[in-house]
Amino acid sequence: MRILVTGGAGYIGSHTTLSLLEAGHEVVVVDNLANSSSESLVRVGHLTGKNVDLRIVDLLDSAAVDELLGAGAFDAVMHFAGLKAVGESVQKPLMYYHNNVVGTINLLRSMDKHDVRTLVFSSSATVYGDNDRVPLTEGCELNASNPYGRTKEHIEDILTDLGSADSRWSIALLRYFNPAGAHESGLIGEDPLGTPNNLLPFVAQVAAGRHEYVKVFGNDYPTTDGTGVRDYVHVVDLALGHLAALSYLEGVQGTFSWNLGTGSGSSVLEVLDAFSAAVGKEVPYEFSPRRSGDSAVSYADPSQAMADLGWSAKRSLARMCEDHWRWQRSNPMGYSSDPASQHRGPQ
Ligand code: NAD
Ligand code: WQD
């Protein structure tokens, strides 16, 4: 198939682009490089022996998006493009609603106009909000608790309405739990801009000596060791989930949602242990107060994805830490470690 991948230069998009190319699909990536570097796709090119066709376009530029869809003869779109920093979304809600929701509407209007009506969308477990009724099933109430999460919830609503209004659409809403790890080559991985908010990239940077210690946010949660529990899922497993969803959509119409998680939770201290084992030395940490907005426990019931897509996460937490560390160790400053890399930022 010929697939348009929005946000394909980013963390999950670059791994999925690699999996799509390995499976024999043709891929065009559209990205404005607001939070990524084109070097990720150069490296996907090295890994696959295929040049990745990157168009540096902002989804907010509706004319450029329309031109791309009009000329592309795409069979489907995988839509990763979006801003994703929870804290920043609280400070700049308009920027988040504009970028994520308007960008998606621009994309959908052009898809519709040019008869491309198969879409795999990057949603998030964040749509469940602070819901301690674990494991979380797709039927749980949606109640996102911050502007970023609400952009995902609003887009899910738009896509559900679209699937109901016009039976020609086939749409997958993939609710990722906590993506982690990197491709086993160590060539591509997560390259956060500034200080990482997420646990794994921060732990990796501490292990690499870029920060002194990890702050463990809260040790008084009602969990086995008092620290927060999450469902970490390997980014390569996630990428394969996208391929499975794409195959499923070939035979059906409507809007479908699936949790992509492992089905089991790990505490912050368990992650630190696993990462220390991967590094071969202890990653230093200190307890600090809870981070506002964090829930105690979140993990998926991934059985619907298994039943419908035949997908399940195969890679362990130990493997996520080993792969994440290989990427971090070989690229201490991310893609900018490579002097030839083209850096992120509006072009
Ligand atoms: P990322 O920031 O690495 O990738 C997103 C990409 O989208 C970046 O390359 C960015 O430059 C691009 N982009 C943003 N706005 C754009 C616009 N207006 N036009 C064109 N390109 C634009 O993030 P990621 O971790 O790879 O996440 C991919 C998707 O998955 C996002 O939609 C995110 O919200 C969602 N998600 C991520 C996580 C996570 O923890 N990483 C969890 C659940 C869901
Ligand atoms: C994991 C655990 C923290 C950092 C976020 C978004 C969510 C989704 C995934 C996009 C928690 C603890 C963290 C640190 C810590 N993204 N922690 N010290 O909060 O589950 O989810 O990313 O959709 O929307 O909210 O992930 O990696 O930030 O935190 O102790 O320096 O690690 O308290 O228990 P989270 P996270």
Coordinates of C-alpha atoms and ligand atoms in Angstrom, one line a residue:
M1 CA 0.0 0.0 0.0
R2 CA 1.0 3.6 -0.4
I3 CA 0.9 5.3 3.0
L4 CA 1.1 8.9 4.1
V5 CA 2.7 9.0 7.6
T6 CA 2.2 12.4 9.4
G7 CA 4.7 13.1 12.1
G8 CA 6.8 10.3 10.7
A9 CA 10.1 11.9 11.7
G10 CA 9.2 11.7 15.4
Y11 CA 9.8 8.9 17.9
I12 CA 6.9 6.5 17.2
G13 CA 6.4 7.6 13.6
S14 CA 10.0 6.9 12.6
H15 CA 9.8 3.4 14.1
T16 CA 6.5 2.8 12.3
T17 CA 7.9 4.1 9.0
L18 CA 10.7 1.6 9.3
S19 CA 8.2 -1.3 10.0
L20 CA 6.0 -0.2 7.0
L21 CA 9.0 -0.1 4.7
E22 CA 10.2 -3.5 5.9
A23 CA 6.8 -4.9 5.2
G24 CA 7.0 -3.6 1.6
H25 CA 4.7 -0.6 1.8
E26 CA 5.5 2.7 0.1
V27 CA 5.8 5.6 2.5
V28 CA 5.7 9.4 2.2
V29 CA 6.3 11.2 5.5
V30 CA 4.9 14.7 6.2
D31 CA 6.4 16.5 9.2
N32 CA 7.2 20.1 10.1
L33 CA 10.1 19.0 12.3
A34 CA 8.7 21.0 15.2
N35 CA 9.8 18.2 17.5
S36 CA 12.1 16.0 15.4
S37 CA 15.0 15.8 13.1
S38 CA 15.1 14.6 9.5
E39 CA 18.2 12.6 10.6
S40 CA 15.8 9.9 12.0
L41 CA 14.5 9.2 8.5
V42 CA 18.1 9.3 7.0
R43 CA 18.7 6.5 9.5
V44 CA 15.5 4.6 8.6
G45 CA 16.9 4.9 5.0
H46 CA 20.2 3.2 6.1
L47 CA 18.3 0.4 7.9
T48 CA 16.0 -0.4 5.0
G49 CA 18.2 0.5 2.0
K50 CA 15.3 2.8 0.8
N51 CA 15.2 6.5 0.6
V52 CA 12.4 8.0 2.8
D53 CA 10.4 10.6 1.0
L54 CA 10.1 13.4 3.6
R55 CA 7.9 16.5 2.9
I56 CA 8.5 19.3 5.3
V57 CA 5.0 20.6 5.6
D58 CA 2.9 21.9 8.5
L59 CA -0.5 20.3 8.9
L60 CA -1.8 23.8 9.7
D61 CA -1.0 24.8 6.1
S62 CA -4.2 23.5 4.6
A63 CA -3.3 24.3 1.0
A64 CA 0.0 22.4 1.2
V65 CA -1.7 19.5 2.9
D66 CA -4.4 19.4 0.2
E67 CA -1.7 19.5 -2.6
L68 CA 0.0 16.6 -0.9
L69 CA -3.1 14.5 -0.7
G70 CA -4.2 15.5 -4.2
A71 CA -1.0 14.4 -5.8
G72 CA -0.1 11.4 -3.6
A73 CA -2.5 8.6 -4.6
F74 CA -2.4 7.3 -1.1
D75 CA -4.3 4.2 0.1
A76 CA -4.2 5.2 3.8
V77 CA -2.9 7.7 6.3
M78 CA -1.1 7.0 9.6
H79 CA -1.5 10.2 11.7
F80 CA 1.1 10.7 14.4
A81 CA 1.7 14.5 14.0
G82 CA 0.8 16.4 17.1
L83 CA 2.3 18.1 20.1
K84 CA 2.4 15.9 23.2
A85 CA 3.9 17.6 26.2
V86 CA 1.2 17.6 29.0
G87 CA 2.7 20.5 31.0
E88 CA 3.2 22.7 28.0
S89 CA -0.4 22.0 27.0
V90 CA -1.6 23.4 30.4
Q91 CA 0.4 26.6 29.8
K92 CA -0.5 26.9 26.1
P93 CA -3.9 25.3 25.5
L94 CA -4.7 27.3 22.4
M95 CA -1.4 26.2 20.7
Y96 CA -2.3 22.5 21.5
Y97 CA -6.0 22.7 20.3
H98 CA -4.9 24.6 17.2
N99 CA -2.0 22.3 16.3
N100 CA -3.6 19.0 17.1
V101 CA -7.3 19.5 16.4
V102 CA -7.1 22.0 13.5
G103 CA -4.1 20.1 12.0
T104 CA -6.2 16.9 12.1
I105 CA -9.3 18.6 10.5
N106 CA -7.2 19.9 7.7
L107 CA -5.9 16.4 7.1
L108 CA -9.3 14.8 7.2
R109 CA -10.9 17.4 4.8
S110 CA -8.2 16.7 2.2
M111 CA -8.4 13.0 2.7
D112 CA -12.1 13.1 2.1
K113 CA -11.8 15.4 -0.9
H114 CA -9.2 13.1 -2.5
D115 CA -11.0 9.8 -1.6
V116 CA -8.5 8.6 1.0
R117 CA -10.7 7.3 3.8
T118 CA -8.5 4.8 5.8
L119 CA -6.8 6.3 8.8
V120 CA -4.8 5.0 11.8
F121 CA -4.7 7.7 14.5
S122 CA -2.3 8.0 17.4
S123 CA -4.5 8.3 20.5
S124 CA -3.4 7.8 24.0
A125 CA -4.3 6.1 27.3
T126 CA -4.4 9.7 28.5
V127 CA -8.0 9.8 27.3
Y128 CA -9.0 7.7 30.3
G129 CA -7.8 10.4 32.7
D130 CA -7.2 9.6 36.3
N131 CA -9.1 6.3 36.3
D132 CA -7.9 3.7 38.8
R133 CA -10.2 1.0 37.5
V134 CA -7.4 -1.1 36.1
P135 CA -7.0 -2.8 33.8
L136 CA -8.4 -0.2 31.5
T137 CA -10.7 -1.4 28.7
E138 CA -11.7 0.4 25.6
G139 CA -15.2 0.7 27.1
C140 CA -14.0 2.8 30.2
E141 CA -15.3 6.3 30.4
L142 CA -13.1 8.9 28.7
N143 CA -12.2 11.8 31.0
A144 CA -8.9 13.4 30.0
S145 CA -7.6 15.7 32.6
N146 CA -5.4 18.1 30.7
P147 CA -5.5 20.1 27.4
Y148 CA -3.2 17.7 25.6
G149 CA -5.4 14.7 26.6
R150 CA -8.5 16.6 25.6
T151 CA -7.1 17.2 22.1
K152 CA -6.9 13.4 21.8
E153 CA -10.4 13.0 23.2
H154 CA -11.8 15.7 20.8
I155 CA -10.1 14.1 17.8
E156 CA -11.5 10.7 18.8
D157 CA -15.0 12.3 18.9
I158 CA -14.5 13.8 15.5
L159 CA -13.3 10.5 14.1
T160 CA -16.2 8.6 15.7
D161 CA -18.7 11.1 14.2
L162 CA -17.0 10.8 10.8
G163 CA -17.1 7.0 10.9
S164 CA -20.9 7.1 11.8
A165 CA -21.8 9.7 9.2
D166 CA -20.1 8.2 6.2
S167 CA -19.7 4.4 5.9
R168 CA -16.8 4.8 3.5
W169 CA -14.4 5.6 6.3
S170 CA -12.3 3.0 8.1
I171 CA -10.6 4.4 11.2
A172 CA -8.5 3.0 14.0
L173 CA -8.0 4.9 17.2
L174 CA -4.9 3.4 18.9
R175 CA -4.6 4.2 22.5
Y176 CA -0.9 3.8 23.4
F177 CA 0.0 3.3 27.0
N178 CA 3.6 4.3 27.9
P179 CA 5.9 4.0 24.8
A180 CA 9.5 3.1 25.6
G181 CA 12.6 1.6 24.1
A182 CA 14.2 2.0 20.7
H183 CA 15.0 0.0 17.6
E184 CA 17.5 -2.7 18.4
S185 CA 20.1 -1.2 16.0
G186 CA 20.5 1.8 18.4
L187 CA 20.2 4.0 15.3
I188 CA 16.8 5.5 16.0
G189 CA 15.1 6.3 19.2
E190 CA 13.4 9.0 21.3
D191 CA 15.2 12.4 21.1
P192 CA 13.3 14.7 23.4
L193 CA 13.7 18.5 23.0
G194 CA 15.1 20.0 26.2
T195 CA 14.7 18.2 29.5
P196 CA 12.5 15.1 29.1
N197 CA 9.2 14.9 31.0
N198 CA 8.8 11.1 30.6
L199 CA 10.4 8.6 32.9
L200 CA 12.5 6.4 30.5
P201 CA 14.2 9.2 28.5
F202 CA 15.0 11.0 31.8
V203 CA 16.4 7.9 33.4
A204 CA 18.5 7.3 30.3
Q205 CA 19.9 10.8 30.4
V206 CA 20.8 10.3 34.1
A207 CA 22.6 7.1 33.2
A208 CA 24.5 9.0 30.5
G209 CA 25.6 11.6 33.1
R210 CA 23.5 14.4 31.7
H211 CA 21.6 14.9 35.0
E212 CA 22.6 14.0 38.5
Y213 CA 19.7 11.8 39.6
V214 CA 16.2 10.8 38.9
K215 CA 13.4 12.4 40.9
V216 CA 10.9 9.7 41.8
F217 CA 7.6 11.6 41.9
G218 CA 5.9 10.2 45.0
N219 CA 6.6 7.1 47.2
D220 CA 3.2 7.1 49.0
Y221 CA 0.9 5.8 46.3
P222 CA -1.2 2.8 47.1
T223 CA 1.0 0.5 45.1
T224 CA 3.4 -2.3 46.1
D225 CA 6.4 0.0 46.6
G226 CA 4.6 3.3 46.9
T227 CA 5.7 4.6 43.4
G228 CA 3.5 5.1 40.3
V229 CA 2.7 2.1 38.2
R230 CA 2.5 2.3 34.3
D231 CA 2.2 0.0 31.4
Y232 CA 5.4 0.5 29.4
V233 CA 5.2 -0.8 25.9
H234 CA 8.1 -1.2 23.4
V235 CA 8.0 1.2 20.5
V236 CA 8.7 -1.6 18.0
D237 CA 5.7 -3.5 19.4
L238 CA 3.6 -0.3 18.9
A239 CA 4.9 0.0 15.4
L240 CA 3.8 -3.5 14.6
G241 CA 0.4 -2.7 16.2
H242 CA -0.1 -0.1 13.5
L243 CA 0.6 -2.6 10.7
A244 CA -1.9 -5.0 12.3
A245 CA -4.6 -2.2 12.5
L246 CA -4.0 -1.2 8.9
S247 CA -4.6 -4.8 7.8
Y248 CA -7.7 -5.0 9.9
L249 CA -9.1 -1.8 8.3
E250 CA -8.8 -3.2 4.8
G251 CA -11.9 -5.3 5.4
V252 CA -14.2 -3.1 7.5
Q253 CA -15.8 0.3 7.8
G254 CA -16.4 2.5 10.8
T255 CA -14.3 3.7 13.8
F256 CA -12.6 1.2 16.1
S257 CA -10.5 1.8 19.2
W258 CA -7.8 -0.5 20.6
N259 CA -5.6 -0.2 23.7
L260 CA -1.9 -0.9 22.8
G261 CA -0.2 -1.9 26.1
T262 CA 1.3 -5.0 27.6
G263 CA -1.4 -5.6 30.2
S264 CA 0.9 -5.3 33.1
G265 CA 2.2 -2.4 35.1
S266 CA 5.7 -1.6 36.4
S267 CA 6.5 0.8 39.2
V268 CA 9.0 3.6 38.9
L269 CA 11.4 1.6 41.2
E270 CA 11.0 -1.5 39.0
V271 CA 11.9 0.6 35.9
L272 CA 14.9 2.0 37.7
D273 CA 16.1 -1.5 38.6
A274 CA 15.6 -2.8 35.0
F275 CA 17.4 0.2 33.6
S276 CA 20.3 -0.1 36.1
A277 CA 20.6 -3.8 35.1
A278 CA 20.8 -2.8 31.4
V279 CA 23.5 -0.2 32.1
G280 CA 25.4 -2.4 34.5
K281 CA 25.5 0.2 37.3
E282 CA 22.9 1.8 39.6
V283 CA 21.0 4.8 38.2
P284 CA 20.9 7.3 41.1
Y285 CA 17.5 8.5 42.3
E286 CA 15.8 10.4 45.1
F287 CA 12.2 10.5 46.2
S288 CA 10.4 13.8 45.7
P289 CA 6.8 14.9 46.0
R290 CA 4.1 13.6 43.7
R291 CA 3.8 15.3 40.4
S292 CA 0.5 17.1 40.1
G293 CA -2.0 15.3 37.8
D294 CA -0.4 11.9 38.1
S295 CA -2.5 8.8 38.9
A296 CA -1.3 5.9 41.0
V297 CA -1.8 3.1 38.6
S298 CA -2.5 2.7 34.9
Y299 CA -2.3 -0.4 32.7
A300 CA -4.2 -1.7 29.8
D301 CA -6.5 -4.6 29.1
P302 CA -5.1 -5.3 25.7
S303 CA -7.3 -8.3 24.9
Q304 CA -9.4 -6.5 22.3
A305 CA -6.3 -5.8 20.2
M306 CA -5.4 -9.5 20.5
A307 CA -8.9 -10.7 19.6
D308 CA -9.3 -8.3 16.6
L309 CA -5.8 -7.7 15.4
G310 CA -3.9 -10.7 16.6
W311 CA -1.5 -8.2 18.2
S312 CA 0.2 -8.4 21.5
A313 CA 3.3 -6.8 23.0
K314 CA 6.2 -9.2 22.9
R315 CA 9.1 -7.2 24.3
S316 CA 9.8 -7.1 28.0
L317 CA 10.7 -4.2 30.3
A318 CA 14.2 -5.5 30.4
R319 CA 14.4 -5.4 26.6
M320 CA 12.9 -1.9 26.5
C321 CA 15.6 -0.7 28.9
E322 CA 18.4 -2.5 27.0
D323 CA 17.3 -1.0 23.7
H324 CA 16.7 2.4 25.1
W325 CA 20.2 2.4 26.7
R326 CA 21.8 1.2 23.4
W327 CA 20.2 4.2 21.6
Q328 CA 21.2 6.7 24.4
R329 CA 24.7 5.4 24.7
S330 CA 25.4 5.5 21.0
N331 CA 23.7 9.0 20.6
P332 CA 24.4 10.8 23.9
M333 CA 23.0 14.1 22.5
G334 CA 20.3 12.4 20.3
Y335 CA 20.3 13.0 16.6
S336 CA 22.4 16.2 17.1
S337 CA 25.3 13.9 18.1
D338 CA 25.7 13.5 14.4
P339 CA 27.3 16.6 12.9
A340 CA 25.6 15.9 9.6
S341 CA 22.2 15.9 11.0
Q342 CA 19.6 18.5 10.0
H343 CA 18.3 19.9 13.2
R344 CA 14.7 20.3 14.3
G345 CA 12.8 23.5 14.1
P346 CA 10.6 25.3 11.6
Q347 CA 12.4 25.3 8.2
Ligands
NAD1 P1 7.0 13.1 18.5 O1 6.9 14.5 19.0 O2 8.3 12.4 18.5 O3 6.4 13.0 17.0 C1 5.4 13.8 16.6 C2 5.8 14.4 15.3 O4 4.8 15.3 14.8 C3 7.1 15.3 15.4 O5 8.0 14.8 14.4 C4 6.6 16.7 15.1 O6 7.6 17.4 14.4 C5 5.4 16.4 14.2 N1 4.4 17.5 14.2 C6 3.8 18.1 15.3 N2 2.9 19.0 14.8 C7 2.9 19.0 13.5 C8 2.2 19.7 12.5 N3 1.4 20.7 12.8 N4 2.5 19.5 11.2 C9 3.4 18.5 10.9 N5 4.1 17.8 11.8 C10 3.9 18.0 13.1 O7 6.0 12.3 19.4 P2 5.8 10.7 19.5 O8 6.1 10.3 20.8 O9 6.4 10.0 18.3 O10 4.2 10.7 19.4 C11 3.5 10.4 18.2 C12 2.0 10.5 18.4 O11 1.6 9.6 19.4 C13 1.6 11.9 18.9 O12 0.3 12.2 18.3 C14 1.4 11.7 20.4 O13 0.5 12.6 21.0 C15 0.9 10.3 20.5 N6 1.3 9.6 21.7 C16 2.5 9.6 22.2 C17 2.9 9.0 23.4 C18 4.2 9.1 24.0 O14 4.4 9.0 25.2 N7 5.3 9.2 23.2 C19 1.8 8.3 24.1 C20 0.6 8.3 23.6 C21 0.3 8.9 22.4
WQD2 C1 5.6 7.6 34.3 C2 5.7 7.4 35.8 C3 5.6 9.4 37.0 C4 9.3 11.2 35.4 C5 2.7 10.6 30.0 C6 1.5 11.4 29.5 C7 0.6 10.5 28.7 C8 1.4 9.8 27.6 C9 2.6 9.1 28.1 C10 1.2 10.9 25.5 C11 4.8 8.2 36.6 C12 7.0 8.8 37.2 C13 8.2 10.4 35.7 C14 10.2 11.5 36.4 C15 9.0 10.0 37.9 N1 1.8 10.6 26.5 N2 8.1 9.8 36.9 N3 10.1 10.8 37.6 O1 2.7 10.5 33.1 O2 2.3 8.0 32.7 O3 2.2 9.6 30.8 O4 3.4 10.0 28.9 O5 0.1 10.6 25.2 O6 -0.3 11.4 28.1 O7 0.8 12.0 30.6 O8 4.4 9.0 31.8 O9 6.8 8.8 31.7 O10 5.8 11.0 32.5 O11 5.6 9.0 34.0 O12 8.9 9.5 39.0 O13 11.2 12.2 36.2 O14 7.1 7.8 36.2 O15 5.2 10.0 38.2 O16 4.4 7.5 37.7 P1 2.8 9.3 32.3 P2 5.7 9.5 32.4

